[in-house]
PDB file of C-alpha atoms in Angstrom:
ATOM      1  CA  MET A   1       5.630 -38.283   1.715  1.00 68.00           C
ATOM      2  CA  ASP A   2       7.125 -38.864   5.079  1.00 85.00           C
ATOM      3  CA  LEU A   3       6.659 -36.577   8.097  1.00 86.00           C
ATOM      4  CA  PHE A   4       9.851 -34.598   7.452  1.00 84.00           C
ATOM      5  CA  GLN A   5       8.746 -33.671   3.912  1.00 88.00           C
ATOM      6  CA  TRP A   6       5.323 -32.578   5.226  1.00 87.00           C
ATOM      7  CA  VAL A   7       6.932 -30.354   7.854  1.00 85.00           C
ATOM      8  CA  ILE A   8       9.237 -28.760   5.273  1.00 87.00           C
ATOM      9  CA  ALA A   9       6.272 -28.190   2.913  1.00 86.00           C
ATOM     10  CA  LEU A  10       4.169 -26.606   5.687  1.00 87.00           C
ATOM     11  CA  VAL A  11       7.009 -24.315   6.771  1.00 85.00           C
ATOM     12  CA  PHE A  12       7.533 -23.256   3.159  1.00 80.00           C
ATOM     13  CA  VAL A  13       3.811 -22.469   2.700  1.00 83.00           C
ATOM     14  CA  PHE A  14       3.735 -20.585   6.010  1.00 79.00           C
ATOM     15  CA  LEU A  15       6.701 -18.412   4.993  1.00 75.00           C
ATOM     16  CA  ILE A  16       5.173 -17.578   1.610  1.00 73.00           C
ATOM     17  CA  VAL A  17       1.828 -16.634   3.175  1.00 70.00           C
ATOM     18  CA  LYS A  18       3.572 -14.529   5.831  1.00 67.00           C
ATOM     19  CA  TRP A  19       5.640 -12.756   3.174  1.00 62.00           C
ATOM     20  CA  LEU A  20       2.556 -11.921   1.073  1.00 62.00           C
ATOM     21  CA  MET A  21       0.310 -10.826   3.930  1.00 62.00           C
ATOM     22  CA  PRO A  22       0.407  -7.228   5.116  1.00 57.00           C
ATOM     23  CA  ALA A  23       1.982  -6.677   8.502  1.00 61.00           C
ATOM     24  CA  LYS A  24      -0.164  -5.694  11.463  1.00 70.00           C
ATOM     25  CA  GLY A  25      -0.763  -1.972  11.555  1.00 77.00           C
ATOM     26  CA  ILE A  26      -0.511  -1.526   7.786  1.00 90.00           C
ATOM     27  CA  SER A  27      -3.754  -0.707   5.992  1.00 90.00           C
ATOM     28  CA  THR A  28      -4.420  -1.242   2.297  1.00 90.00           C
ATOM     29  CA  ILE A  29      -6.614   0.879   0.064  1.00 91.00           C
ATOM     30  CA  SER A  30      -7.465   1.041  -3.624  1.00 89.00           C
ATOM     31  CA  GLY A  31      -6.401   3.767  -6.034  1.00 85.00           C
ATOM     32  CA  ALA A  32      -9.928   5.171  -5.965  1.00 84.00           C
ATOM     33  CA  GLU A  33      -9.766   5.470  -2.186  1.00 89.00           C
ATOM     34  CA  VAL A  34      -6.484   7.391  -2.460  1.00 88.00           C
ATOM     35  CA  GLN A  35      -8.244  10.185  -4.308  1.00 84.00           C
ATOM     36  CA  GLN A  36     -10.491  10.737  -1.287  1.00 84.00           C
ATOM     37  CA  LEU A  37      -7.416  11.094   0.944  1.00 86.00           C
ATOM     38  CA  THR A  38      -5.702  13.680  -1.260  1.00 85.00           C
ATOM     39  CA  LYS A  39      -7.812  16.403   0.346  1.00 83.00           C
ATOM     40  CA  ASP A  40      -6.333  15.635   3.776  1.00 81.00           C
ATOM     41  CA  LYS A  41      -3.452  18.052   4.406  1.00 84.00           C
ATOM     42  CA  LYS A  42      -2.100  15.824   7.209  1.00 89.00           C
ATOM     43  CA  THR A  43      -1.473  12.840   4.955  1.00 94.00           C
ATOM     44  CA  GLN A  44       1.893  12.217   3.328  1.00 96.00           C
ATOM     45  CA  PHE A  45       1.974  10.609  -0.121  1.00 96.00           C
ATOM     46  CA  ILE A  46       5.150   8.706  -1.012  1.00 97.00           C
ATOM     47  CA  ASP A  47       5.959   6.923  -4.290  1.00 97.00           C
ATOM     48  CA  VAL A  48       8.771   4.415  -3.670  1.00 98.00           C
ATOM     49  CA  ARG A  49       9.583   3.668  -7.316  1.00 97.00           C
ATOM     50  CA  THR A  50      12.879   4.666  -8.911  1.00 97.00           C
ATOM     51  CA  PRO A  51      13.316   8.296 -10.022  1.00 97.00           C
ATOM     52  CA  GLY A  52      13.116   7.197 -13.674  1.00 97.00           C
ATOM     53  CA  GLU A  53       9.814   5.385 -13.143  1.00 96.00           C
ATOM     54  CA  PHE A  54       8.454   8.344 -11.197  1.00 96.00           C
ATOM     55  CA  LYS A  55       9.497  10.813 -13.920  1.00 95.00           C
ATOM     56  CA  ARG A  56       7.807   8.769 -16.664  1.00 94.00           C
ATOM     57  CA  ASN A  57       4.498   8.423 -14.834  1.00 91.00           C
ATOM     58  CA  HIS A  58       3.420   9.755 -11.473  1.00 90.00           C
ATOM     59  CA  ARG A  59       0.336  10.903  -9.627  1.00 88.00           C
ATOM     60  CA  LYS A  60      -0.158  14.080  -7.676  1.00 89.00           C
ATOM     61  CA  PRO A  61       0.385  14.663  -4.728  1.00 93.00           C
ATOM     62  CA  PHE A  62       2.898  11.783  -4.413  1.00 94.00           C
ATOM     63  CA  LYS A  63       6.515  12.684  -3.618  1.00 96.00           C
ATOM     64  CA  ASN A  64       9.282  10.358  -4.804  1.00 98.00           C
ATOM     65  CA  ILE A  65      11.419   8.649  -2.158  1.00 98.00           C
ATOM     66  CA  PRO A  66      12.831   5.488  -3.782  1.00 98.00           C
ATOM     67  CA  LEU A  67      12.656   2.325  -1.697  1.00 97.00           C
ATOM     68  CA  SER A  68      16.461   2.122  -1.756  1.00 97.00           C
ATOM     69  CA  ASP A  69      16.659   5.563  -0.077  1.00 97.00           C
ATOM     70  CA  LEU A  70      13.747   5.194   2.327  1.00 97.00           C
ATOM     71  CA  ASN A  71      15.694   4.175   5.438  1.00 94.00           C
ATOM     72  CA  LYS A  72      18.080   7.128   5.217  1.00 95.00           C
ATOM     73  CA  ARG A  73      15.348   9.601   4.214  1.00 96.00           C
ATOM     74  CA  SER A  74      12.658   8.515   6.682  1.00 95.00           C
ATOM     75  CA  SER A  75      13.531  11.550   8.835  1.00 95.00           C
ATOM     76  CA  GLU A  76      11.794  13.641   6.142  1.00 96.00           C
ATOM     77  CA  LEU A  77       8.506  11.989   7.170  1.00 97.00           C
ATOM     78  CA  ASN A  78       6.282  12.895  10.097  1.00 96.00           C
ATOM     79  CA  LYS A  79       5.557   9.903  12.349  1.00 95.00           C
ATOM     80  CA  GLU A  80       2.379  11.591  13.620  1.00 94.00           C
ATOM     81  CA  GLU A  81       0.732  11.799  10.180  1.00 95.00           C
ATOM     82  CA  SER A  82      -0.601   9.069   7.921  1.00 95.00           C
ATOM     83  CA  ILE A  83       1.664   7.905   5.107  1.00 97.00           C
ATOM     84  CA  VAL A  84       0.234   6.552   1.849  1.00 96.00           C
ATOM     85  CA  LEU A  85       2.755   4.415  -0.063  1.00 97.00           C
ATOM     86  CA  LEU A  86       2.633   3.681  -3.797  1.00 95.00           C
ATOM     87  CA  CYS A  87       4.737   1.730  -6.300  1.00 95.00           C
ATOM     88  CA  GLN A  88       4.032   0.013  -9.626  1.00 94.00           C
ATOM     89  CA  SER A  89       2.392  -3.177  -8.342  1.00 92.00           C
ATOM     90  CA  GLY A  90       2.093  -2.820  -4.559  1.00 90.00           C
ATOM     91  CA  MET A  91       5.039  -5.088  -3.688  1.00 91.00           C
ATOM     92  CA  ARG A  92       7.738  -2.457  -3.153  1.00 95.00           C
ATOM     93  CA  SER A  93       5.337  -0.198  -1.293  1.00 95.00           C
ATOM     94  CA  MET A  94       4.456  -3.085   1.055  1.00 92.00           C
ATOM     95  CA  LYS A  95       8.173  -3.627   1.639  1.00 94.00           C
ATOM     96  CA  ALA A  96       8.489   0.115   2.346  1.00 96.00           C
ATOM     97  CA  ALA A  97       5.536  -0.088   4.747  1.00 95.00           C
ATOM     98  CA  LYS A  98       7.243  -2.855   6.697  1.00 92.00           C
ATOM     99  CA  GLN A  99      10.474  -0.835   6.849  1.00 95.00           C
ATOM    100  CA  LEU A 100       8.637   2.208   8.188  1.00 96.00           C
ATOM    101  CA  LYS A 101       6.756   0.063  10.701  1.00 94.00           C
ATOM    102  CA  LYS A 102      10.094  -1.158  12.088  1.00 93.00           C
ATOM    103  CA  GLN A 103      11.159   2.489  12.453  1.00 95.00           C
ATOM    104  CA  GLY A 104       8.131   3.304  14.613  1.00 94.00           C
ATOM    105  CA  PHE A 105       5.677   4.712  12.086  1.00 95.00           C
ATOM    106  CA  THR A 106       2.123   3.684  12.972  1.00 93.00           C
ATOM    107  CA  LYS A 107      -0.214   5.249  10.381  1.00 94.00           C
ATOM    108  CA  ILE A 108       0.856   3.422   7.226  1.00 96.00           C
ATOM    109  CA  ILE A 109      -1.357   2.832   4.192  1.00 95.00           C
ATOM    110  CA  ASN A 110      -0.342   0.784   1.149  1.00 95.00           C
ATOM    111  CA  VAL A 111      -2.054   1.287  -2.226  1.00 94.00           C
ATOM    112  CA  ARG A 112      -3.258  -2.182  -3.258  1.00 90.00           C
ATOM    113  CA  GLY A 113      -2.091  -3.050  -6.789  1.00 90.00           C
ATOM    114  CA  GLY A 114      -0.001   0.133  -7.039  1.00 91.00           C
ATOM    115  CA  LEU A 115      -0.254   2.203 -10.186  1.00 89.00           C
ATOM    116  CA  GLY A 116      -1.025  -0.972 -12.138  1.00 84.00           C
ATOM    117  CA  GLY A 117      -4.263  -1.407 -10.187  1.00 76.00           C
ATOM    118  CA  TRP A 118      -5.242   2.254 -10.294  1.00 72.00           C
ATOM    119  CA  GLN A 119      -8.490   2.750 -12.186  1.00 56.00           C
TER     120      GLN A 119
END
């Protein structure tokens, strides 16, 4: 491989790693750790799956705000309180976490593995 191909390959790898890594200021926890947080009255629990997915299977105390609606409904959330985000696998909730981070939210927690990783 010549130098140009190496540079392209390295940029590609960098972008994939950056996309998969959580953004600064976003914490990740397991499903078991979520249960400890449910006692905290100042924590908001948001499930970003579609309404149909939420209706079929959801966990208390999570409230459904689909990822597609999150930007326009973020005013329903308190920026001063922690927000725990959940989806099916952890990918959509990480995308939601990044969206909220851009809007100035600072206490963001993503559930690692989503409902699929919940034990």
